[in-house]
């Protein structure tokens, strides 16, 4: 009986083999298994996402990705109308052309560019419409810099549109009017910002911002949560001053304080208001002093410099509010907090440590 001798193994090459290259196999063709036509008529129906044989109608594949250019239609009538692409129109800019045409200066020395620029200048929007476009762009830009949501940007645009239509702030700088609209929009959306923060963002003086804010507040009779787009001029309660408890969420987040500190601090501020403690002080000062007072109660190490930097008030102001709270600590600190071990009155000191 004969046996086959195995061939000796070849010695391994000292050189490493080249990395394989990958590419489409051009020898593979897609043929319909039903009609088996050597020259198939395969149709890609992007509307349904199917790959269909054009001869027999057999579906060869589904979920085909449409790689063509995307045309969007905003026409009211049904049908394929690829006449317009882009974002939807802004209802606040009704009747205002939102697309600009820029004429190039390069005309080969024929002088046609100048004639076209003159014709474009005559057909451009009026000055008031250009101001609205500029104001809307500035509002969006400043809200993005301030990390404000789009709802606040929309409210600010509505306020500016009403003020421009009713000519409420004629002669005032555009930046000041925009800053006042953003300030009121923040209050309406219950995410208030202080005058100092708005001034630092928009570089508008506090005096001019206050004048524009008072004029808009009296003209619109706005209150937090009221609609700025309403055309009615009914007498609504005037916008209330931002309470210090409304500033606690942002300040406590910047100071990395736990949620229990914020809740205790809010109750202390409300109790102080009911007893008339620190009345007349600004909400920012009260918020900064109350946070420092609460941190001392719950033994959270936060020095006065950190709180002063976040709240934007001086260390002396925070110490003054803290001293007023310390003198009335029995009225502000609840007994159940002490019984539950949440706070300790012995941690408080008459002189606020540095």
mmCIF file of C-alpha atoms in Angstrom:
data_model
loop_
_atom_site.group_PDB
_atom_site.id
_atom_site.type_symbol
_atom_site.label_atom_id
_atom_site.label_comp_id
_atom_site.label_asym_id
_atom_site.label_seq_id
_atom_site.Cartn_x
_atom_site.Cartn_y
_atom_site.Cartn_z
ATOM 1 C CA UNK A 1 0.000 0.000 0.000
ATOM 2 C CA UNK A 2 1.488 3.290 -1.099
ATOM 3 C CA UNK A 3 1.598 6.278 1.170
ATOM 4 C CA UNK A 4 1.901 9.876 0.051
ATOM 5 C CA UNK A 5 4.877 11.648 1.468
ATOM 6 C CA UNK A 6 4.164 15.130 2.736
ATOM 7 C CA UNK A 7 6.000 17.982 1.098
ATOM 8 C CA UNK A 8 8.523 19.752 3.339
ATOM 9 C CA UNK A 9 7.383 23.084 4.749
ATOM 10 C CA UNK A 10 8.958 26.138 3.186
ATOM 11 C CA UNK A 11 11.079 28.249 5.453
ATOM 12 C CA UNK A 12 9.494 31.437 6.641
ATOM 13 C CA UNK A 13 10.573 34.484 4.731
ATOM 14 C CA UNK A 14 12.587 36.907 6.818
ATOM 15 C CA UNK A 15 10.673 39.782 5.285
ATOM 16 C CA UNK A 16 7.268 40.683 6.690
ATOM 17 C CA UNK A 17 4.482 40.378 4.123
ATOM 18 C CA UNK A 18 2.960 43.573 2.815
ATOM 19 C CA UNK A 19 -0.303 44.723 4.355
ATOM 20 C CA UNK A 20 -3.287 43.635 2.266
ATOM 21 C CA UNK A 21 -5.174 46.299 0.400
ATOM 22 C CA UNK A 22 -8.944 46.402 0.415
ATOM 23 C CA UNK A 23 -11.182 47.613 -2.378
ATOM 24 C CA UNK A 24 -14.435 46.836 -4.133
ATOM 25 C CA UNK A 25 -14.563 43.595 -6.083
ATOM 26 C CA UNK A 26 -15.400 44.809 -9.556
ATOM 27 C CA UNK A 27 -16.074 41.240 -10.715
ATOM 28 C CA UNK A 28 -19.228 41.025 -8.590
ATOM 29 C CA UNK A 29 -22.401 42.055 -10.382
ATOM 30 C CA UNK A 30 -25.895 42.396 -8.956
ATOM 31 C CA UNK A 31 -28.222 40.160 -11.008
ATOM 32 C CA UNK A 32 -31.898 39.569 -10.390
ATOM 33 C CA UNK A 33 -32.379 35.951 -9.218
ATOM 34 C CA UNK A 34 -35.810 35.834 -10.865
ATOM 35 C CA UNK A 35 -35.115 36.817 -14.459
ATOM 36 C CA UNK A 36 -31.326 36.272 -14.413
ATOM 37 C CA UNK A 37 -30.753 38.852 -17.100
ATOM 38 C CA UNK A 38 -26.995 39.232 -17.758
ATOM 39 C CA UNK A 39 -27.589 42.952 -18.277
ATOM 40 C CA UNK A 40 -29.909 43.724 -15.384
ATOM 41 C CA UNK A 41 -31.980 46.879 -15.079
ATOM 42 C CA UNK A 42 -31.708 47.650 -11.371
ATOM 43 C CA UNK A 43 -33.685 50.714 -10.257
ATOM 44 C CA UNK A 44 -33.080 52.563 -6.979
ATOM 45 C CA UNK A 45 -36.390 53.949 -5.701
ATOM 46 C CA UNK A 46 -35.287 56.530 -3.148
ATOM 47 C CA UNK A 47 -38.859 57.446 -2.303
ATOM 48 C CA UNK A 48 -39.522 54.036 -0.768
ATOM 49 C CA UNK A 49 -35.891 53.149 -0.084
ATOM 50 C CA UNK A 50 -36.034 49.961 -2.195
ATOM 51 C CA UNK A 51 -33.758 48.405 -4.811
ATOM 52 C CA UNK A 52 -36.043 46.958 -7.511
ATOM 53 C CA UNK A 53 -35.468 44.956 -10.701
ATOM 54 C CA UNK A 54 -36.776 47.014 -13.604
ATOM 55 C CA UNK A 55 -37.763 43.942 -15.639
ATOM 56 C CA UNK A 56 -39.734 41.770 -13.237
ATOM 57 C CA UNK A 57 -40.303 44.131 -10.298
ATOM 58 C CA UNK A 58 -38.621 41.936 -7.668
ATOM 59 C CA UNK A 59 -37.424 43.877 -4.626
ATOM 60 C CA UNK A 60 -33.712 43.156 -4.257
ATOM 61 C CA UNK A 61 -32.978 45.356 -1.260
ATOM 62 C CA UNK A 62 -34.480 47.877 1.118
ATOM 63 C CA UNK A 63 -33.400 50.874 3.195
ATOM 64 C CA UNK A 64 -31.415 52.405 0.386
ATOM 65 C CA UNK A 65 -29.717 55.643 1.415
ATOM 66 C CA UNK A 66 -30.552 58.601 -0.793
ATOM 67 C CA UNK A 67 -27.224 60.205 -1.774
ATOM 68 C CA UNK A 68 -28.737 62.886 -3.976
ATOM 69 C CA UNK A 69 -28.898 66.556 -3.014
ATOM 70 C CA UNK A 70 -31.725 67.295 -0.617
ATOM 71 C CA UNK A 71 -34.436 69.612 -1.862
ATOM 72 C CA UNK A 72 -36.915 70.929 0.631
ATOM 73 C CA UNK A 73 -40.190 72.537 -0.296
ATOM 74 C CA UNK A 74 -42.196 74.916 1.879
ATOM 75 C CA UNK A 75 -44.991 75.404 -0.633
ATOM 76 C CA UNK A 76 -48.590 75.026 0.499
ATOM 77 C CA UNK A 77 -49.523 73.090 -2.632
ATOM 78 C CA UNK A 78 -48.686 69.429 -2.922
ATOM 79 C CA UNK A 79 -46.058 68.241 -5.364
ATOM 80 C CA UNK A 80 -42.321 68.334 -5.873
ATOM 81 C CA UNK A 81 -41.300 71.989 -5.727
ATOM 82 C CA UNK A 82 -37.523 72.316 -5.401
ATOM 83 C CA UNK A 83 -37.695 76.081 -5.816
ATOM 84 C CA UNK A 84 -36.571 76.968 -2.289
ATOM 85 C CA UNK A 85 -34.131 75.451 0.176
ATOM 86 C CA UNK A 86 -32.890 76.513 3.578
ATOM 87 C CA UNK A 87 -34.376 77.279 6.962
ATOM 88 C CA UNK A 88 -37.954 78.335 7.538
ATOM 89 C CA UNK A 89 -38.787 82.014 7.626
ATOM 90 C CA UNK A 90 -38.830 83.921 10.891
ATOM 91 C CA UNK A 91 -42.364 85.089 11.800
ATOM 92 C CA UNK A 92 -40.912 88.107 13.618
ATOM 93 C CA UNK A 93 -39.413 89.330 10.354
ATOM 94 C CA UNK A 94 -42.667 89.317 8.440
ATOM 95 C CA UNK A 95 -42.412 91.349 5.271
ATOM 96 C CA UNK A 96 -38.641 91.802 5.611
ATOM 97 C CA UNK A 97 -36.277 90.282 3.096
ATOM 98 C CA UNK A 98 -33.989 87.975 5.048
ATOM 99 C CA UNK A 99 -31.516 87.189 2.269
ATOM 100 C CA UNK A 100 -28.848 89.693 1.233
ATOM 101 C CA UNK A 101 -27.311 90.065 -2.220
ATOM 102 C CA UNK A 102 -23.747 91.375 -2.392
ATOM 103 C CA UNK A 103 -22.475 92.763 -5.679
ATOM 104 C CA UNK A 104 -18.830 92.021 -6.434
ATOM 105 C CA UNK A 105 -16.429 94.844 -7.251
ATOM 106 C CA UNK A 106 -14.724 92.776 -9.965
ATOM 107 C CA UNK A 107 -16.254 93.629 -13.319
ATOM 108 C CA UNK A 108 -13.203 93.612 -15.579
ATOM 109 C CA UNK A 109 -13.103 97.414 -15.718
ATOM 110 C CA UNK A 110 -16.454 97.722 -17.467
ATOM 111 C CA UNK A 111 -18.059 99.807 -14.714
ATOM 112 C CA UNK A 112 -21.058 97.484 -14.528
ATOM 113 C CA UNK A 113 -20.439 96.682 -10.860
ATOM 114 C CA UNK A 114 -21.106 100.287 -9.820
ATOM 115 C CA UNK A 115 -24.395 100.377 -11.722
ATOM 116 C CA UNK A 116 -25.447 97.080 -10.170
ATOM 117 C CA UNK A 117 -24.528 98.292 -6.690
ATOM 118 C CA UNK A 118 -26.613 101.435 -7.137
ATOM 119 C CA UNK A 119 -29.580 99.364 -8.309
ATOM 120 C CA UNK A 120 -29.165 96.993 -5.358
ATOM 121 C CA UNK A 121 -28.941 99.931 -2.925
ATOM 122 C CA UNK A 122 -32.233 101.338 -4.224
ATOM 123 C CA UNK A 123 -33.949 97.974 -3.808
ATOM 124 C CA UNK A 124 -32.563 97.289 -0.355
ATOM 125 C CA UNK A 125 -34.665 97.352 2.782
ATOM 126 C CA UNK A 126 -35.421 100.546 4.603
ATOM 127 C CA UNK A 127 -33.295 101.793 7.468
ATOM 128 C CA UNK A 128 -35.691 100.495 10.139
ATOM 129 C CA UNK A 129 -35.692 97.036 8.592
ATOM 130 C CA UNK A 130 -31.899 96.990 8.494
ATOM 131 C CA UNK A 131 -31.860 97.982 12.172
ATOM 132 C CA UNK A 132 -34.167 95.075 13.016
ATOM 133 C CA UNK A 133 -31.919 92.624 11.176
ATOM 134 C CA UNK A 134 -28.871 93.969 12.980
ATOM 135 C CA UNK A 135 -30.628 93.876 16.358
ATOM 136 C CA UNK A 136 -31.782 90.291 15.873
ATOM 137 C CA UNK A 137 -28.250 89.201 14.983
ATOM 138 C CA UNK A 138 -26.839 90.975 18.065
ATOM 139 C CA UNK A 139 -29.479 89.427 20.344
ATOM 140 C CA UNK A 140 -28.674 85.940 19.101
ATOM 141 C CA UNK A 141 -24.939 86.546 19.439
ATOM 142 C CA UNK A 142 -25.138 87.957 22.966
ATOM 143 C CA UNK A 143 -27.477 85.211 24.151
ATOM 144 C CA UNK A 144 -25.023 82.634 22.848
ATOM 145 C CA UNK A 145 -22.167 84.345 24.702
ATOM 146 C CA UNK A 146 -24.263 84.348 27.874
ATOM 147 C CA UNK A 147 -25.224 80.652 27.382
ATOM 148 C CA UNK A 148 -28.905 81.584 27.368
ATOM 149 C CA UNK A 149 -31.488 79.266 25.744
ATOM 150 C CA UNK A 150 -33.242 80.087 22.489
ATOM 151 C CA UNK A 151 -36.508 80.860 24.291
ATOM 152 C CA UNK A 152 -34.901 83.898 25.925
ATOM 153 C CA UNK A 153 -33.524 85.013 22.574
ATOM 154 C CA UNK A 154 -37.010 84.765 21.041
ATOM 155 C CA UNK A 155 -38.594 86.751 23.907
ATOM 156 C CA UNK A 156 -35.930 89.459 23.581
ATOM 157 C CA UNK A 157 -36.588 89.680 19.834
ATOM 158 C CA UNK A 158 -40.323 90.048 20.452
ATOM 159 C CA UNK A 159 -39.678 92.833 22.947
ATOM 160 C CA UNK A 160 -37.399 94.664 20.543
ATOM 161 C CA UNK A 161 -39.863 94.278 17.677
ATOM 162 C CA UNK A 162 -42.648 95.806 19.769
ATOM 163 C CA UNK A 163 -40.447 98.646 20.980
ATOM 164 C CA UNK A 164 -39.367 99.390 17.411
ATOM 165 C CA UNK A 165 -42.930 99.282 16.051
ATOM 166 C CA UNK A 166 -44.228 101.597 18.796
ATOM 167 C CA UNK A 167 -41.163 103.905 18.714
ATOM 168 C CA UNK A 168 -40.741 103.662 22.476
ATOM 169 C CA UNK A 169 -36.998 104.258 22.710
ATOM 170 C CA UNK A 170 -36.326 106.626 19.848
ATOM 171 C CA UNK A 171 -32.897 108.187 20.204
ATOM 172 C CA UNK A 172 -31.550 105.550 22.579
ATOM 173 C CA UNK A 173 -28.464 103.546 21.542
ATOM 174 C CA UNK A 174 -29.236 100.254 19.849
ATOM 175 C CA UNK A 175 -26.990 98.344 22.269
ATOM 176 C CA UNK A 176 -28.859 99.753 25.278
ATOM 177 C CA UNK A 177 -32.270 98.777 23.877
ATOM 178 C CA UNK A 178 -31.045 95.248 23.127
ATOM 179 C CA UNK A 179 -29.532 94.938 26.609
ATOM 180 C CA UNK A 180 -32.816 96.005 28.222
ATOM 181 C CA UNK A 181 -34.768 93.497 26.120
ATOM 182 C CA UNK A 182 -32.417 90.671 27.155
ATOM 183 C CA UNK A 183 -32.678 91.743 30.808
ATOM 184 C CA UNK A 184 -36.496 91.642 30.734
ATOM 185 C CA UNK A 185 -36.506 88.362 28.769
ATOM 186 C CA UNK A 186 -34.345 86.725 31.433
ATOM 187 C CA UNK A 187 -36.802 87.798 34.130
ATOM 188 C CA UNK A 188 -39.775 86.530 32.171
ATOM 189 C CA UNK A 189 -38.104 83.146 31.655
ATOM 190 C CA UNK A 190 -37.321 82.972 35.415
ATOM 191 C CA UNK A 191 -33.556 82.894 34.850
ATOM 192 C CA UNK A 192 -32.768 86.449 35.976
ATOM 193 C CA UNK A 193 -29.480 88.211 35.417
ATOM 194 C CA UNK A 194 -28.284 91.248 37.317
ATOM 195 C CA UNK A 195 -27.696 94.699 35.860
ATOM 196 C CA UNK A 196 -23.970 94.257 36.357
ATOM 197 C CA UNK A 197 -23.887 90.996 34.411
ATOM 198 C CA UNK A 198 -25.840 92.500 31.503
ATOM 199 C CA UNK A 199 -23.593 95.578 31.497
ATOM 200 C CA UNK A 200 -20.445 93.454 31.461
ATOM 201 C CA UNK A 201 -21.807 91.457 28.533
ATOM 202 C CA UNK A 202 -23.079 94.323 26.373
ATOM 203 C CA UNK A 203 -20.679 97.089 27.530
ATOM 204 C CA UNK A 204 -23.630 99.411 28.147
ATOM 205 C CA UNK A 205 -23.540 101.779 31.108
ATOM 206 C CA UNK A 206 -25.782 100.962 34.030
ATOM 207 C CA UNK A 207 -27.463 104.381 33.847
ATOM 208 C CA UNK A 208 -28.531 104.034 30.199
ATOM 209 C CA UNK A 209 -29.580 100.411 30.725
ATOM 210 C CA UNK A 210 -31.755 101.457 33.674
ATOM 211 C CA UNK A 211 -33.439 104.186 31.633
ATOM 212 C CA UNK A 212 -34.284 101.800 28.793
ATOM 213 C CA UNK A 213 -35.478 99.137 31.215
ATOM 214 C CA UNK A 214 -37.832 101.518 33.032
ATOM 215 C CA UNK A 215 -39.257 102.797 29.748
ATOM 216 C CA UNK A 216 -39.957 99.288 28.459
ATOM 217 C CA UNK A 217 -41.375 98.117 31.779
ATOM 218 C CA UNK A 218 -43.823 101.013 31.961
ATOM 219 C CA UNK A 219 -44.809 100.729 28.303
ATOM 220 C CA UNK A 220 -45.409 96.972 28.277
ATOM 221 C CA UNK A 221 -46.665 96.537 31.869
ATOM 222 C CA UNK A 222 -44.818 93.244 31.925
ATOM 223 C CA UNK A 223 -44.550 90.722 34.699
ATOM 224 C CA UNK A 224 -42.502 87.502 34.902
ATOM 225 C CA UNK A 225 -43.983 84.941 32.540
ATOM 226 C CA UNK A 226 -46.159 87.441 30.660
ATOM 227 C CA UNK A 227 -46.180 87.269 26.889
ATOM 228 C CA UNK A 228 -44.267 90.025 25.200
ATOM 229 C CA UNK A 229 -45.913 89.392 21.841
ATOM 230 C CA UNK A 230 -49.425 90.180 23.020
ATOM 231 C CA UNK A 231 -50.940 93.205 21.349
ATOM 232 C CA UNK A 232 -53.203 94.028 24.266
ATOM 233 C CA UNK A 233 -52.200 96.835 26.588
ATOM 234 C CA UNK A 234 -54.127 95.806 29.636
ATOM 235 C CA UNK A 235 -52.854 96.894 33.016
ATOM 236 C CA UNK A 236 -50.810 94.004 34.333
ATOM 237 C CA UNK A 237 -48.912 94.000 37.570
ATOM 238 C CA UNK A 238 -45.499 95.482 36.999
ATOM 239 C CA UNK A 239 -42.447 93.271 36.812
ATOM 240 C CA UNK A 240 -41.397 92.423 40.329
ATOM 241 C CA UNK A 241 -37.827 92.852 41.425
ATOM 242 C CA UNK A 242 -35.694 89.750 41.136
ATOM 243 C CA UNK A 243 -35.645 88.054 44.514
ATOM 244 C CA UNK A 244 -32.352 86.862 45.990
ATOM 245 C CA UNK A 245 -33.702 83.311 46.182
ATOM 246 C CA UNK A 246 -33.921 83.322 42.370
ATOM 247 C CA UNK A 247 -30.165 83.863 42.166
ATOM 248 C CA UNK A 248 -29.254 81.013 44.506
ATOM 249 C CA UNK A 249 -29.345 78.225 41.916
ATOM 250 C CA UNK A 250 -26.692 79.808 39.727
ATOM 251 C CA UNK A 251 -24.513 80.999 42.601
ATOM 252 C CA UNK A 252 -24.606 77.622 44.381
ATOM 253 C CA UNK A 253 -23.738 75.835 41.155
ATOM 254 C CA UNK A 254 -20.735 78.090 40.612
ATOM 255 C CA UNK A 255 -19.633 77.476 44.212
ATOM 256 C CA UNK A 256 -20.171 73.693 43.873
ATOM 257 C CA UNK A 257 -22.512 73.543 46.865
ATOM 258 C CA UNK A 258 -24.847 70.573 47.474
ATOM 259 C CA UNK A 259 -28.621 70.933 46.968
ATOM 260 C CA UNK A 260 -29.385 70.938 50.702
ATOM 261 C CA UNK A 261 -27.413 74.181 51.111
ATOM 262 C CA UNK A 262 -29.535 75.854 48.447
ATOM 263 C CA UNK A 263 -32.849 74.776 50.048
ATOM 264 C CA UNK A 264 -31.797 75.889 53.545
ATOM 265 C CA UNK A 265 -30.469 79.187 52.207
ATOM 266 C CA UNK A 266 -33.729 79.856 50.341
ATOM 267 C CA UNK A 267 -35.779 79.283 53.512
ATOM 268 C CA UNK A 268 -33.475 81.615 55.456
ATOM 269 C CA UNK A 269 -33.904 84.384 52.885
ATOM 270 C CA UNK A 270 -37.707 84.029 52.943
ATOM 271 C CA UNK A 271 -37.746 84.089 56.751
ATOM 272 C CA UNK A 272 -35.507 87.167 56.785
ATOM 273 C CA UNK A 273 -37.869 88.953 54.415
ATOM 274 C CA UNK A 274 -40.861 88.132 56.602
ATOM 275 C CA UNK A 275 -39.094 89.595 59.662
ATOM 276 C CA UNK A 276 -37.777 92.629 57.760
ATOM 277 C CA UNK A 277 -34.128 91.659 58.209
ATOM 278 C CA UNK A 278 -31.667 93.288 55.750
ATOM 279 C CA UNK A 279 -34.471 95.180 54.025
ATOM 280 C CA UNK A 280 -33.260 97.704 51.490
ATOM 281 C CA UNK A 281 -30.258 95.659 50.473
ATOM 282 C CA UNK A 282 -29.859 94.560 46.871
ATOM 283 C CA UNK A 283 -30.835 90.983 45.972
ATOM 284 C CA UNK A 284 -27.233 90.218 45.031
ATOM 285 C CA UNK A 285 -25.963 91.355 48.425
ATOM 286 C CA UNK A 286 -28.620 89.363 50.287
ATOM 287 C CA UNK A 287 -27.915 86.252 48.215
ATOM 288 C CA UNK A 288 -24.170 86.486 48.878
ATOM 289 C CA UNK A 289 -24.612 87.086 52.620
ATOM 290 C CA UNK A 290 -27.213 84.328 52.966
ATOM 291 C CA UNK A 291 -24.972 81.800 51.205
ATOM 292 C CA UNK A 292 -22.100 82.645 53.536
ATOM 293 C CA UNK A 293 -24.393 82.431 56.588
ATOM 294 C CA UNK A 294 -25.724 79.025 55.432
ATOM 295 C CA UNK A 295 -22.256 77.662 54.701
ATOM 296 C CA UNK A 296 -21.261 78.499 58.264
ATOM 297 C CA UNK A 297 -24.346 76.697 59.610
ATOM 298 C CA UNK A 298 -23.841 73.483 57.641
ATOM 299 C CA UNK A 299 -20.035 73.544 57.978
ATOM 300 C CA UNK A 300 -19.244 73.965 54.280
ATOM 301 C CA UNK A 301 -15.860 75.605 53.888
ATOM 302 C CA UNK A 302 -16.354 78.493 51.495
ATOM 303 C CA UNK A 303 -14.265 81.580 52.079
ATOM 304 C CA UNK A 304 -15.718 84.996 51.612
ATOM 305 C CA UNK A 305 -13.500 85.766 48.613
ATOM 306 C CA UNK A 306 -15.078 82.975 46.532
ATOM 307 C CA UNK A 307 -18.616 84.102 47.325
ATOM 308 C CA UNK A 308 -17.717 87.725 46.592
ATOM 309 C CA UNK A 309 -16.281 86.777 43.210
ATOM 310 C CA UNK A 310 -19.332 84.731 42.197
ATOM 311 C CA UNK A 311 -21.974 87.182 43.468
ATOM 312 C CA UNK A 312 -20.134 90.252 42.210
ATOM 313 C CA UNK A 313 -20.364 92.213 45.491
ATOM 314 C CA UNK A 314 -17.705 93.400 47.906
ATOM 315 C CA UNK A 315 -16.601 91.349 50.882
ATOM 316 C CA UNK A 316 -17.709 94.136 53.235
ATOM 317 C CA UNK A 317 -21.271 93.961 51.923
ATOM 318 C CA UNK A 318 -21.379 90.194 52.472
ATOM 319 C CA UNK A 319 -20.058 90.641 56.027
ATOM 320 C CA UNK A 320 -22.703 93.279 56.737
ATOM 321 C CA UNK A 321 -25.564 91.005 55.628
ATOM 322 C CA UNK A 322 -24.025 88.119 57.551
ATOM 323 C CA UNK A 323 -23.878 90.253 60.717
ATOM 324 C CA UNK A 324 -27.541 91.205 60.342
ATOM 325 C CA UNK A 325 -28.478 87.550 59.955
ATOM 326 C CA UNK A 326 -26.327 86.588 62.932
ATOM 327 C CA UNK A 327 -28.108 89.044 65.205
ATOM 328 C CA UNK A 328 -31.459 87.435 64.327
ATOM 329 C CA UNK A 329 -30.306 83.840 63.948
ATOM 330 C CA UNK A 330 -32.978 82.506 66.337
ATOM 331 C CA UNK A 331 -35.671 83.811 63.966
ATOM 332 C CA UNK A 332 -34.032 82.442 60.833
ATOM 333 C CA UNK A 333 -32.854 78.961 61.832
ATOM 334 C CA UNK A 334 -35.630 76.399 62.189
ATOM 335 C CA UNK A 335 -35.682 74.156 65.237
ATOM 336 C CA UNK A 336 -36.209 71.013 63.171
ATOM 337 C CA UNK A 337 -32.940 71.691 61.367
ATOM 338 C CA UNK A 338 -31.117 71.664 64.691
ATOM 339 C CA UNK A 339 -32.989 68.576 65.904
ATOM 340 C CA UNK A 340 -32.241 66.686 62.692
ATOM 341 C CA UNK A 341 -28.578 67.656 62.865
ATOM 342 C CA UNK A 342 -28.600 69.566 59.592
ATOM 343 C CA UNK A 343 -27.194 72.762 61.126
ATOM 344 C CA UNK A 344 -25.240 73.771 64.200
ATOM 345 C CA UNK A 345 -25.699 77.232 65.709
ATOM 346 C CA UNK A 346 -22.358 76.967 67.527
ATOM 347 C CA UNK A 347 -20.508 77.219 64.218
ATOM 348 C CA UNK A 348 -21.661 80.802 63.761
ATOM 349 C CA UNK A 349 -19.296 83.606 64.759
ATOM 350 C CA UNK A 350 -20.187 87.223 65.337
ATOM 351 C CA UNK A 351 -17.317 88.441 63.199
ATOM 352 C CA UNK A 352 -17.282 86.716 59.853
ATOM 353 C CA UNK A 353 -13.919 84.991 59.391
ATOM 354 C CA UNK A 354 -11.913 85.724 56.302
#
